[in-house]
mmCIF file of C-alpha atoms in Angstrom:
data_model
loop_
_atom_site.group_PDB
_atom_site.id
_atom_site.type_symbol
_atom_site.label_atom_id
_atom_site.label_comp_id
_atom_site.label_asym_id
_atom_site.label_seq_id
_atom_site.Cartn_x
_atom_site.Cartn_y
_atom_site.Cartn_z
ATOM 1 C CA UNK I 45 -35.960 -11.958 -34.810
ATOM 2 C CA UNK I 46 -34.762 -14.354 -32.157
ATOM 3 C CA UNK I 47 -32.496 -16.003 -34.714
ATOM 4 C CA UNK I 48 -30.962 -12.645 -35.655
ATOM 5 C CA UNK I 49 -30.350 -11.805 -31.986
ATOM 6 C CA UNK I 50 -28.610 -15.140 -31.455
ATOM 7 C CA UNK I 51 -26.382 -14.496 -34.453
ATOM 8 C CA UNK I 52 -25.463 -11.022 -33.115
ATOM 9 C CA UNK I 53 -24.580 -12.408 -29.682
ATOM 10 C CA UNK I 54 -22.476 -15.130 -31.279
ATOM 11 C CA UNK I 55 -20.631 -12.555 -33.415
ATOM 12 C CA UNK I 56 -19.901 -10.379 -30.368
ATOM 13 C CA UNK I 57 -18.543 -13.348 -28.425
ATOM 14 C CA UNK I 58 -16.332 -14.368 -31.330
ATOM 15 C CA UNK I 59 -15.069 -10.794 -31.624
ATOM 16 C CA UNK I 60 -14.204 -10.639 -27.922
ATOM 17 C CA UNK I 61 -12.358 -13.942 -28.125
ATOM 18 C CA UNK I 62 -10.510 -12.661 -31.162
ATOM 19 C CA UNK I 63 -9.308 -9.580 -29.183
ATOM 20 C CA UNK I 64 -7.379 -11.734 -26.742
ATOM 21 C CA UNK I 65 -3.714 -11.700 -27.617
ATOM 22 C CA UNK I 66 -2.208 -15.010 -28.709
ATOM 23 C CA UNK I 67 1.182 -15.480 -27.061
ATOM 24 C CA UNK I 68 4.163 -16.812 -28.939
ATOM 25 C CA UNK I 69 6.272 -19.609 -27.460
ATOM 26 C CA UNK I 70 8.884 -17.034 -26.463
ATOM 27 C CA UNK I 71 6.282 -14.850 -24.722
ATOM 28 C CA UNK I 72 4.819 -17.870 -22.909
ATOM 29 C CA UNK I 73 8.275 -18.767 -21.603
ATOM 30 C CA UNK I 74 8.860 -15.182 -20.507
ATOM 31 C CA UNK I 75 5.526 -15.012 -18.683
ATOM 32 C CA UNK I 76 6.322 -18.289 -16.908
ATOM 33 C CA UNK I 77 9.700 -16.940 -15.766
ATOM 34 C CA UNK I 78 8.123 -13.655 -14.669
ATOM 35 C CA UNK I 79 5.464 -15.493 -12.640
ATOM 36 C CA UNK I 80 8.212 -17.463 -10.890
ATOM 37 C CA UNK I 81 9.930 -14.177 -10.005
ATOM 38 C CA UNK I 82 6.597 -12.702 -8.903
ATOM 39 C CA UNK I 83 5.852 -15.655 -6.619
ATOM 40 C CA UNK I 84 9.274 -15.341 -4.952
ATOM 41 C CA UNK I 85 8.831 -11.570 -4.553
ATOM 42 C CA UNK I 86 5.364 -11.919 -3.012
ATOM 43 C CA UNK I 87 6.684 -14.449 -0.496
ATOM 44 C CA UNK I 88 9.472 -12.033 0.431
ATOM 45 C CA UNK I 89 6.936 -9.210 0.826
ATOM 46 C CA UNK I 90 4.851 -11.359 3.200
ATOM 47 C CA UNK I 91 7.908 -12.373 5.238
ATOM 48 C CA UNK I 92 9.086 -8.763 5.512
ATOM 49 C CA UNK I 93 5.614 -7.594 6.592
ATOM 50 C CA UNK I 94 5.678 -10.177 9.398
ATOM 51 C CA UNK I 95 9.120 -8.973 10.491
ATOM 52 C CA UNK I 96 8.026 -5.353 10.272
ATOM 53 C CA UNK I 97 5.039 -6.023 12.551
ATOM 54 C CA UNK I 98 7.431 -7.034 15.349
ATOM 55 C CA UNK I 99 8.802 -3.494 15.646
ATOM 56 C CA UNK I 100 6.930 -0.389 16.779
ATOM 57 C CA UNK I 101 9.497 2.186 15.696
ATOM 58 C CA UNK I 102 13.160 3.061 15.446
ATOM 59 C CA UNK I 103 15.802 2.694 12.764
ATOM 60 C CA UNK I 104 15.196 -1.023 12.180
ATOM 61 C CA UNK I 105 11.498 -0.443 11.410
ATOM 62 C CA UNK I 106 12.406 2.465 9.121
ATOM 63 C CA UNK I 107 14.809 0.235 7.194
ATOM 64 C CA UNK I 108 12.179 -2.505 6.926
ATOM 65 C CA UNK I 109 9.659 0.023 5.621
ATOM 66 C CA UNK I 110 12.171 1.045 2.948
ATOM 67 C CA UNK I 111 12.714 -2.603 2.004
ATOM 68 C CA UNK I 112 8.956 -3.189 1.800
ATOM 69 C CA UNK I 113 8.618 -0.215 -0.539
ATOM 70 C CA UNK I 114 11.347 -1.615 -2.797
ATOM 71 C CA UNK I 115 9.871 -5.131 -2.783
ATOM 72 C CA UNK I 116 6.363 -3.879 -3.537
ATOM 73 C CA UNK I 117 7.752 -1.811 -6.395
ATOM 74 C CA UNK I 118 9.370 -4.998 -7.727
ATOM 75 C CA UNK I 119 6.024 -6.776 -7.360
ATOM 76 C CA UNK I 120 4.150 -4.036 -9.240
ATOM 77 C CA UNK I 121 6.686 -3.985 -12.075
ATOM 78 C CA UNK I 122 6.487 -7.765 -12.492
ATOM 79 C CA UNK I 123 2.683 -7.787 -12.409
ATOM 80 C CA UNK I 124 2.427 -5.027 -14.972
ATOM 81 C CA UNK I 125 5.010 -6.634 -17.238
ATOM 82 C CA UNK I 126 3.041 -9.911 -17.179
ATOM 83 C CA UNK I 127 -0.199 -8.047 -17.837
ATOM 84 C CA UNK I 128 1.390 -6.085 -20.683
ATOM 85 C CA UNK I 129 2.633 -9.262 -22.388
ATOM 86 C CA UNK I 130 -0.656 -11.141 -21.959
ATOM 87 C CA UNK I 131 -3.031 -8.364 -22.981
ATOM 88 C CA UNK I 132 -0.999 -5.567 -24.517
ATOM 89 C CA UNK I 133 -2.195 -3.223 -21.755
ATOM 90 C CA UNK I 134 -0.250 -0.034 -21.149
ATOM 91 C CA UNK I 135 2.105 -0.029 -18.147
ATOM 92 C CA UNK I 136 0.941 2.515 -15.577
ATOM 93 C CA UNK I 137 3.923 2.801 -13.205
ATOM 94 C CA UNK I 138 5.912 6.003 -13.949
ATOM 95 C CA UNK I 139 9.182 4.652 -15.304
ATOM 96 C CA UNK I 140 12.090 5.023 -17.691
ATOM 97 C CA UNK I 141 12.111 2.460 -20.508
ATOM 98 C CA UNK I 142 14.976 -0.042 -20.622
ATOM 99 C CA UNK I 143 16.097 -3.006 -22.701
ATOM 100 C CA UNK I 144 17.106 -6.443 -21.489
ATOM 101 C CA UNK I 145 20.835 -6.611 -20.799
ATOM 102 C CA UNK I 146 21.902 -10.275 -20.368
ATOM 103 C CA UNK I 147 25.527 -9.420 -19.534
ATOM 104 C CA UNK I 148 24.525 -6.994 -16.801
ATOM 105 C CA UNK I 149 21.922 -9.457 -15.515
ATOM 106 C CA UNK I 150 24.601 -12.141 -15.216
ATOM 107 C CA UNK I 151 26.900 -9.774 -13.351
ATOM 108 C CA UNK I 152 24.085 -8.703 -11.017
ATOM 109 C CA UNK I 153 23.149 -12.339 -10.374
ATOM 110 C CA UNK I 154 26.710 -12.969 -9.217
ATOM 111 C CA UNK I 155 26.516 -9.900 -6.987
ATOM 112 C CA UNK I 156 23.209 -11.162 -5.582
ATOM 113 C CA UNK I 157 24.847 -14.467 -4.655
ATOM 114 C CA UNK I 158 27.570 -12.589 -2.784
ATOM 115 C CA UNK I 159 25.012 -10.319 -1.136
ATOM 116 C CA UNK I 160 22.881 -13.286 -0.035
ATOM 117 C CA UNK I 161 25.967 -14.633 1.739
ATOM 118 C CA UNK I 162 26.400 -11.273 3.481
ATOM 119 C CA UNK I 163 22.746 -11.399 4.552
ATOM 120 C CA UNK I 164 23.203 -14.906 5.990
ATOM 121 C CA UNK I 165 26.314 -13.825 7.876
ATOM 122 C CA UNK I 166 24.585 -10.709 9.228
ATOM 123 C CA UNK I 167 21.529 -12.734 10.322
ATOM 124 C CA UNK I 168 23.779 -15.260 12.048
ATOM 125 C CA UNK I 169 25.569 -12.456 13.884
ATOM 126 C CA UNK I 170 22.275 -10.869 14.945
ATOM 127 C CA UNK I 171 21.014 -14.211 16.299
ATOM 128 C CA UNK I 172 23.904 -14.301 18.784
ATOM 129 C CA UNK I 173 22.412 -11.415 20.772
ATOM 130 C CA UNK I 174 19.211 -11.207 22.783
ATOM 131 C CA UNK I 175 19.268 -7.445 23.258
ATOM 132 C CA UNK I 176 21.455 -4.547 24.265
ATOM 133 C CA UNK I 177 23.324 -2.053 22.116
ATOM 134 C CA UNK I 178 25.447 -4.692 20.390
ATOM 135 C CA UNK I 179 22.328 -6.684 19.544
ATOM 136 C CA UNK I 180 20.553 -3.620 18.180
ATOM 137 C CA UNK I 181 23.524 -2.724 15.983
ATOM 138 C CA UNK I 182 23.677 -6.299 14.700
ATOM 139 C CA UNK I 183 19.971 -6.225 13.776
ATOM 140 C CA UNK I 184 20.449 -2.872 12.022
ATOM 141 C CA UNK I 185 23.391 -4.339 10.127
ATOM 142 C CA UNK I 186 21.302 -7.301 8.983
ATOM 143 C CA UNK I 187 18.476 -4.995 7.886
ATOM 144 C CA UNK I 188 20.933 -2.886 5.890
ATOM 145 C CA UNK I 189 22.266 -5.959 4.078
ATOM 146 C CA UNK I 190 18.714 -7.053 3.232
ATOM 147 C CA UNK I 191 17.913 -3.591 1.878
ATOM 148 C CA UNK I 192 20.944 -3.799 -0.395
ATOM 149 C CA UNK I 193 19.800 -7.226 -1.588
ATOM 150 C CA UNK I 194 16.282 -5.938 -2.347
ATOM 151 C CA UNK I 195 17.621 -3.059 -4.426
ATOM 152 C CA UNK I 196 20.137 -5.321 -6.155
ATOM 153 C CA UNK I 197 17.333 -7.724 -7.037
ATOM 154 C CA UNK I 198 15.348 -4.857 -8.511
ATOM 155 C CA UNK I 199 18.263 -3.926 -10.777
ATOM 156 C CA UNK I 200 18.600 -7.598 -11.744
ATOM 157 C CA UNK I 201 14.930 -7.823 -12.769
ATOM 158 C CA UNK I 202 15.294 -4.661 -14.844
ATOM 159 C CA UNK I 203 18.369 -6.023 -16.630
ATOM 160 C CA UNK I 204 17.101 -9.582 -17.132
ATOM 161 C CA UNK I 205 13.566 -8.909 -18.330
ATOM 162 C CA UNK I 206 13.881 -5.387 -19.696
ATOM 163 C CA UNK I 207 11.445 -4.079 -17.104
ATOM 164 C CA UNK I 208 10.958 -0.348 -16.916
ATOM 165 C CA UNK I 209 13.332 1.106 -14.356
ATOM 166 C CA UNK I 210 11.480 2.803 -11.462
ATOM 167 C CA UNK I 211 12.629 6.334 -10.615
ATOM 168 C CA UNK I 212 13.025 5.880 -6.896
ATOM 169 C CA UNK I 213 14.316 8.599 -4.665
ATOM 170 C CA UNK I 214 17.758 7.833 -3.355
ATOM 171 C CA UNK I 215 17.642 6.547 0.172
ATOM 172 C CA UNK I 216 20.466 8.542 1.611
ATOM 173 C CA UNK I 217 21.053 10.777 4.555
ATOM 174 C CA UNK I 218 23.569 13.474 5.222
ATOM 175 C CA UNK I 219 26.240 12.648 7.734
ATOM 176 C CA UNK I 220 29.270 14.166 9.365
ATOM 177 C CA UNK I 221 32.718 12.723 9.778
ATOM 178 C CA UNK I 222 33.539 11.688 13.354
ATOM 179 C CA UNK I 223 35.282 14.604 15.047
ATOM 180 C CA UNK I 224 34.034 17.155 12.516
ATOM 181 C CA UNK I 225 32.840 20.509 13.792
ATOM 182 C CA UNK I 226 29.743 20.359 11.604
ATOM 183 C CA UNK I 227 26.739 18.739 13.286
ATOM 184 C CA UNK I 228 24.809 15.947 11.503
ATOM 185 C CA UNK I 229 21.889 17.170 9.430
ATOM 186 C CA UNK I 230 19.108 15.105 7.900
ATOM 187 C CA UNK I 231 18.291 15.122 4.220
ATOM 188 C CA UNK I 232 18.474 13.141 1.015
ATOM 189 C CA UNK I 233 19.936 13.465 -2.466
ATOM 190 C CA UNK I 234 17.359 14.772 -4.893
ATOM 191 C CA UNK I 235 16.936 16.372 -8.274
ATOM 192 C CA UNK I 236 17.430 20.116 -8.019
ATOM 193 C CA UNK I 237 14.078 21.954 -7.937
ATOM 194 C CA UNK I 238 13.057 24.128 -10.876
ATOM 195 C CA UNK I 239 12.807 27.728 -9.692
ATOM 196 C CA UNK I 240 11.379 30.784 -11.427
ATOM 197 C CA UNK I 241 14.430 32.812 -10.396
ATOM 198 C CA UNK I 242 16.844 29.921 -10.914
ATOM 199 C CA UNK I 243 19.710 32.002 -12.314
ATOM 200 C CA UNK I 244 19.632 34.444 -9.399
ATOM 201 C CA UNK I 245 19.475 31.688 -6.789
ATOM 202 C CA UNK I 246 22.622 30.094 -8.250
ATOM 203 C CA UNK I 247 24.641 33.333 -8.163
ATOM 204 C CA UNK I 248 24.484 33.994 -4.428
ATOM 205 C CA UNK I 249 27.087 31.411 -3.375
ATOM 206 C CA UNK I 250 29.902 30.136 -5.574
ATOM 207 C CA UNK I 251 30.842 26.580 -4.543
ATOM 208 C CA UNK I 252 34.270 24.976 -4.870
ATOM 209 C CA UNK I 253 35.067 21.353 -3.986
ATOM 210 C CA UNK I 254 38.126 21.212 -1.735
ATOM 211 C CA UNK I 255 38.143 17.520 -0.905
ATOM 212 C CA UNK I 256 36.099 14.358 -1.444
ATOM 213 C CA UNK I 257 36.425 11.305 0.788
ATOM 214 C CA UNK I 258 34.905 7.830 0.719
ATOM 215 C CA UNK I 259 34.610 6.356 4.217
ATOM 216 C CA UNK I 260 33.678 2.798 5.232
ATOM 217 C CA UNK I 261 32.036 2.653 8.650
ATOM 218 C CA UNK I 262 30.575 -0.203 10.706
ATOM 219 C CA UNK I 263 27.329 -0.825 8.865
ATOM 220 C CA UNK I 264 27.231 1.848 6.176
ATOM 221 C CA UNK I 265 29.569 3.658 3.781
ATOM 222 C CA UNK I 266 29.591 7.408 3.192
ATOM 223 C CA UNK I 267 30.905 9.969 0.729
ATOM 224 C CA UNK I 268 31.986 13.208 2.405
ATOM 225 C CA UNK I 269 32.719 16.605 0.897
ATOM 226 C CA UNK I 270 34.684 19.666 2.002
ATOM 227 C CA UNK I 271 33.268 22.675 0.148
ATOM 228 C CA UNK I 272 34.268 26.350 0.093
ATOM 229 C CA UNK I 273 31.452 28.859 -0.469
ATOM 230 C CA UNK I 274 32.205 32.345 -1.779
ATOM 231 C CA UNK I 275 29.173 34.578 -0.977
ATOM 232 C CA UNK I 276 29.732 36.838 -3.975
ATOM 233 C CA UNK I 277 26.012 37.526 -4.399
ATOM 234 C CA UNK I 278 24.967 37.711 -0.745
ATOM 235 C CA UNK I 279 23.455 41.122 0.030
ATOM 236 C CA UNK I 280 23.776 41.086 3.845
ATOM 237 C CA UNK I 281 24.938 38.821 6.722
ATOM 238 C CA UNK I 282 23.072 35.508 6.832
ATOM 239 C CA UNK I 283 22.341 33.364 9.868
ATOM 240 C CA UNK I 284 21.554 30.239 7.810
ATOM 241 C CA UNK I 285 21.138 29.318 4.150
ATOM 242 C CA UNK I 286 19.170 26.374 2.790
ATOM 243 C CA UNK I 287 19.665 25.014 -0.706
ATOM 244 C CA UNK I 288 20.879 22.242 -2.997
ATOM 245 C CA UNK I 289 24.483 21.410 -3.880
ATOM 246 C CA UNK I 290 24.569 20.295 -7.516
ATOM 247 C CA UNK I 291 27.453 18.250 -8.939
ATOM 248 C CA UNK I 292 27.998 18.247 -12.696
ATOM 249 C CA UNK I 293 30.576 16.916 -15.112
ATOM 250 C CA UNK I 294 32.983 19.242 -16.914
ATOM 251 C CA UNK I 295 30.335 19.916 -19.572
ATOM 252 C CA UNK I 296 27.800 21.095 -17.001
ATOM 253 C CA UNK I 297 25.539 18.027 -17.132
ATOM 254 C CA UNK I 298 23.977 17.390 -13.715
ATOM 255 C CA UNK I 299 25.092 14.070 -12.242
ATOM 256 C CA UNK I 300 24.138 14.336 -8.587
ATOM 257 C CA UNK I 301 22.372 16.729 -6.217
ATOM 258 C CA UNK I 302 22.087 16.765 -2.456
ATOM 259 C CA UNK I 303 20.164 18.954 -0.008
ATOM 260 C CA UNK I 304 22.668 21.140 1.845
ATOM 261 C CA UNK I 305 21.877 23.569 4.669
ATOM 262 C CA UNK I 306 24.550 25.965 5.935
ATOM 263 C CA UNK I 307 23.754 26.413 9.611
ATOM 264 C CA UNK I 308 26.594 28.780 10.505
ATOM 265 C CA UNK I 309 26.732 32.560 9.865
ATOM 266 C CA UNK I 310 27.851 33.632 6.397
ATOM 267 C CA UNK I 311 29.215 37.151 5.843
ATOM 268 C CA UNK I 312 29.284 38.951 2.472
ATOM 269 C CA UNK I 313 32.802 38.964 1.030
ATOM 270 C CA UNK I 314 34.083 36.301 3.460
ATOM 271 C CA UNK I 315 34.653 32.728 2.272
ATOM 272 C CA UNK I 316 32.814 30.074 4.277
ATOM 273 C CA UNK I 317 34.072 26.467 4.425
ATOM 274 C CA UNK I 318 31.950 23.420 5.280
ATOM 275 C CA UNK I 319 33.779 20.186 6.118
ATOM 276 C CA UNK I 320 32.730 16.557 6.522
ATOM 277 C CA UNK I 321 29.276 16.887 4.992
ATOM 278 C CA UNK I 322 27.985 14.135 2.730
ATOM 279 C CA UNK I 323 25.570 11.302 2.095
ATOM 280 C CA UNK I 324 25.047 7.607 2.776
ATOM 281 C CA UNK I 325 26.490 5.661 -0.154
ATOM 282 C CA UNK I 326 24.535 2.968 -2.002
ATOM 283 C CA UNK I 327 26.615 0.979 -4.472
ATOM 284 C CA UNK I 328 23.605 0.107 -6.625
ATOM 285 C CA UNK I 329 22.656 3.699 -7.476
ATOM 286 C CA UNK I 330 24.493 5.075 -10.507
ATOM 287 C CA UNK I 331 24.559 8.694 -9.302
ATOM 288 C CA UNK I 332 26.168 7.534 -6.043
ATOM 289 C CA UNK I 333 28.771 5.586 -8.013
ATOM 290 C CA UNK I 334 29.553 8.672 -10.069
ATOM 291 C CA UNK I 335 29.918 10.855 -6.974
ATOM 292 C CA UNK I 336 32.281 8.348 -5.375
ATOM 293 C CA UNK I 337 34.368 7.320 -8.394
ATOM 294 C CA UNK I 338 34.800 10.584 -10.290
ATOM 295 C CA UNK I 339 37.990 12.507 -9.587
ATOM 296 C CA UNK I 340 37.199 15.806 -7.879
ATOM 297 C CA UNK I 341 39.103 17.681 -10.607
ATOM 298 C CA UNK I 342 36.517 16.378 -13.084
ATOM 299 C CA UNK I 343 33.599 17.697 -11.048
ATOM 300 C CA UNK I 344 31.986 21.121 -11.158
ATOM 301 C CA UNK I 345 29.817 22.460 -8.332
ATOM 302 C CA UNK I 346 27.059 25.005 -8.042
ATOM 303 C CA UNK I 347 24.848 25.862 -5.111
ATOM 304 C CA UNK I 348 21.192 26.702 -5.670
ATOM 305 C CA UNK I 349 19.747 28.718 -2.790
ATOM 306 C CA UNK I 350 16.185 27.944 -1.724
ATOM 307 C CA UNK I 351 15.924 30.297 1.239
ATOM 308 C CA UNK I 352 18.021 32.632 3.395
ATOM 309 C CA UNK I 353 17.522 33.580 7.046
ATOM 310 C CA UNK I 354 19.339 36.857 7.672
ATOM 311 C CA UNK I 355 20.954 37.908 10.936
ATOM 312 C CA UNK I 356 18.606 40.914 11.200
ATOM 313 C CA UNK I 357 15.628 38.524 11.404
ATOM 314 C CA UNK I 358 14.386 38.964 7.845
ATOM 315 C CA UNK I 359 14.269 36.150 5.307
ATOM 316 C CA UNK I 360 14.214 35.556 1.553
ATOM 317 C CA UNK I 361 12.777 32.604 -0.369
ATOM 318 C CA UNK I 362 13.473 31.736 -3.988
ATOM 319 C CA UNK I 363 11.137 28.822 -4.700
ATOM 320 C CA UNK I 364 7.791 30.324 -3.826
#
């Protein structure tokens, strides 16, 4: 009996050993390269956490928090890729599958080298100040350059190793051109929400793009829009309208969407124009590139209303 038990235990052990995946020479080399990338990423995460601890709030801390999120996403993708190669385990981060693209990886590596130089220059500039407004702006500028580098590195890892591409929300805010009558409003580009009464919500305001402008400012670039809204489906005077401006190509395929709140009165039958309203541009996000580079004549717009606040005090919501 004891002999049989020993044989069973031995068989189970051999079976467990046999389940372990044997890596090919190519896979071993890939794991080694991925671990090198992981080690560098973890060191950058630790350094950023130390920097982040020095600030209690404000724009600089917000930018560092964004960079930490990007770096930790990079770390998770690398760890899961290594684990997947070594054990065949399923990747658990919600992603879009990609293939390795050596040409793009090479191009991104060159861009990273240029961006690292920008980071060094920005850090050197920030070190010249001990405080004050100029010093704060210099620190913000350096943080912005580091954020761009973190996102660029993420795209490089995706291209070089065929990692799954994380679906991160675009880190953008609405802004207003200097001197514009429209006040700044916070928000971020997003995928248009799916509404039960989607068709109706898109028939209230007809949107037409009048002008598109790319503007380079001190520490951040922006894309601004001038849009005319024709309230053809508005039933009564509105005090404010909240919704999503959706940009599509000529075939109607959605390419970009941005939260857009009209904070001025809109009257039925009277065209309303909004000027100097846009988003913070990030050169490493494809939808941002499309919005900046595409000729306005090759863009189609539609405005999906989420809610209306009428001048008589009543309101109407479309996504509840």
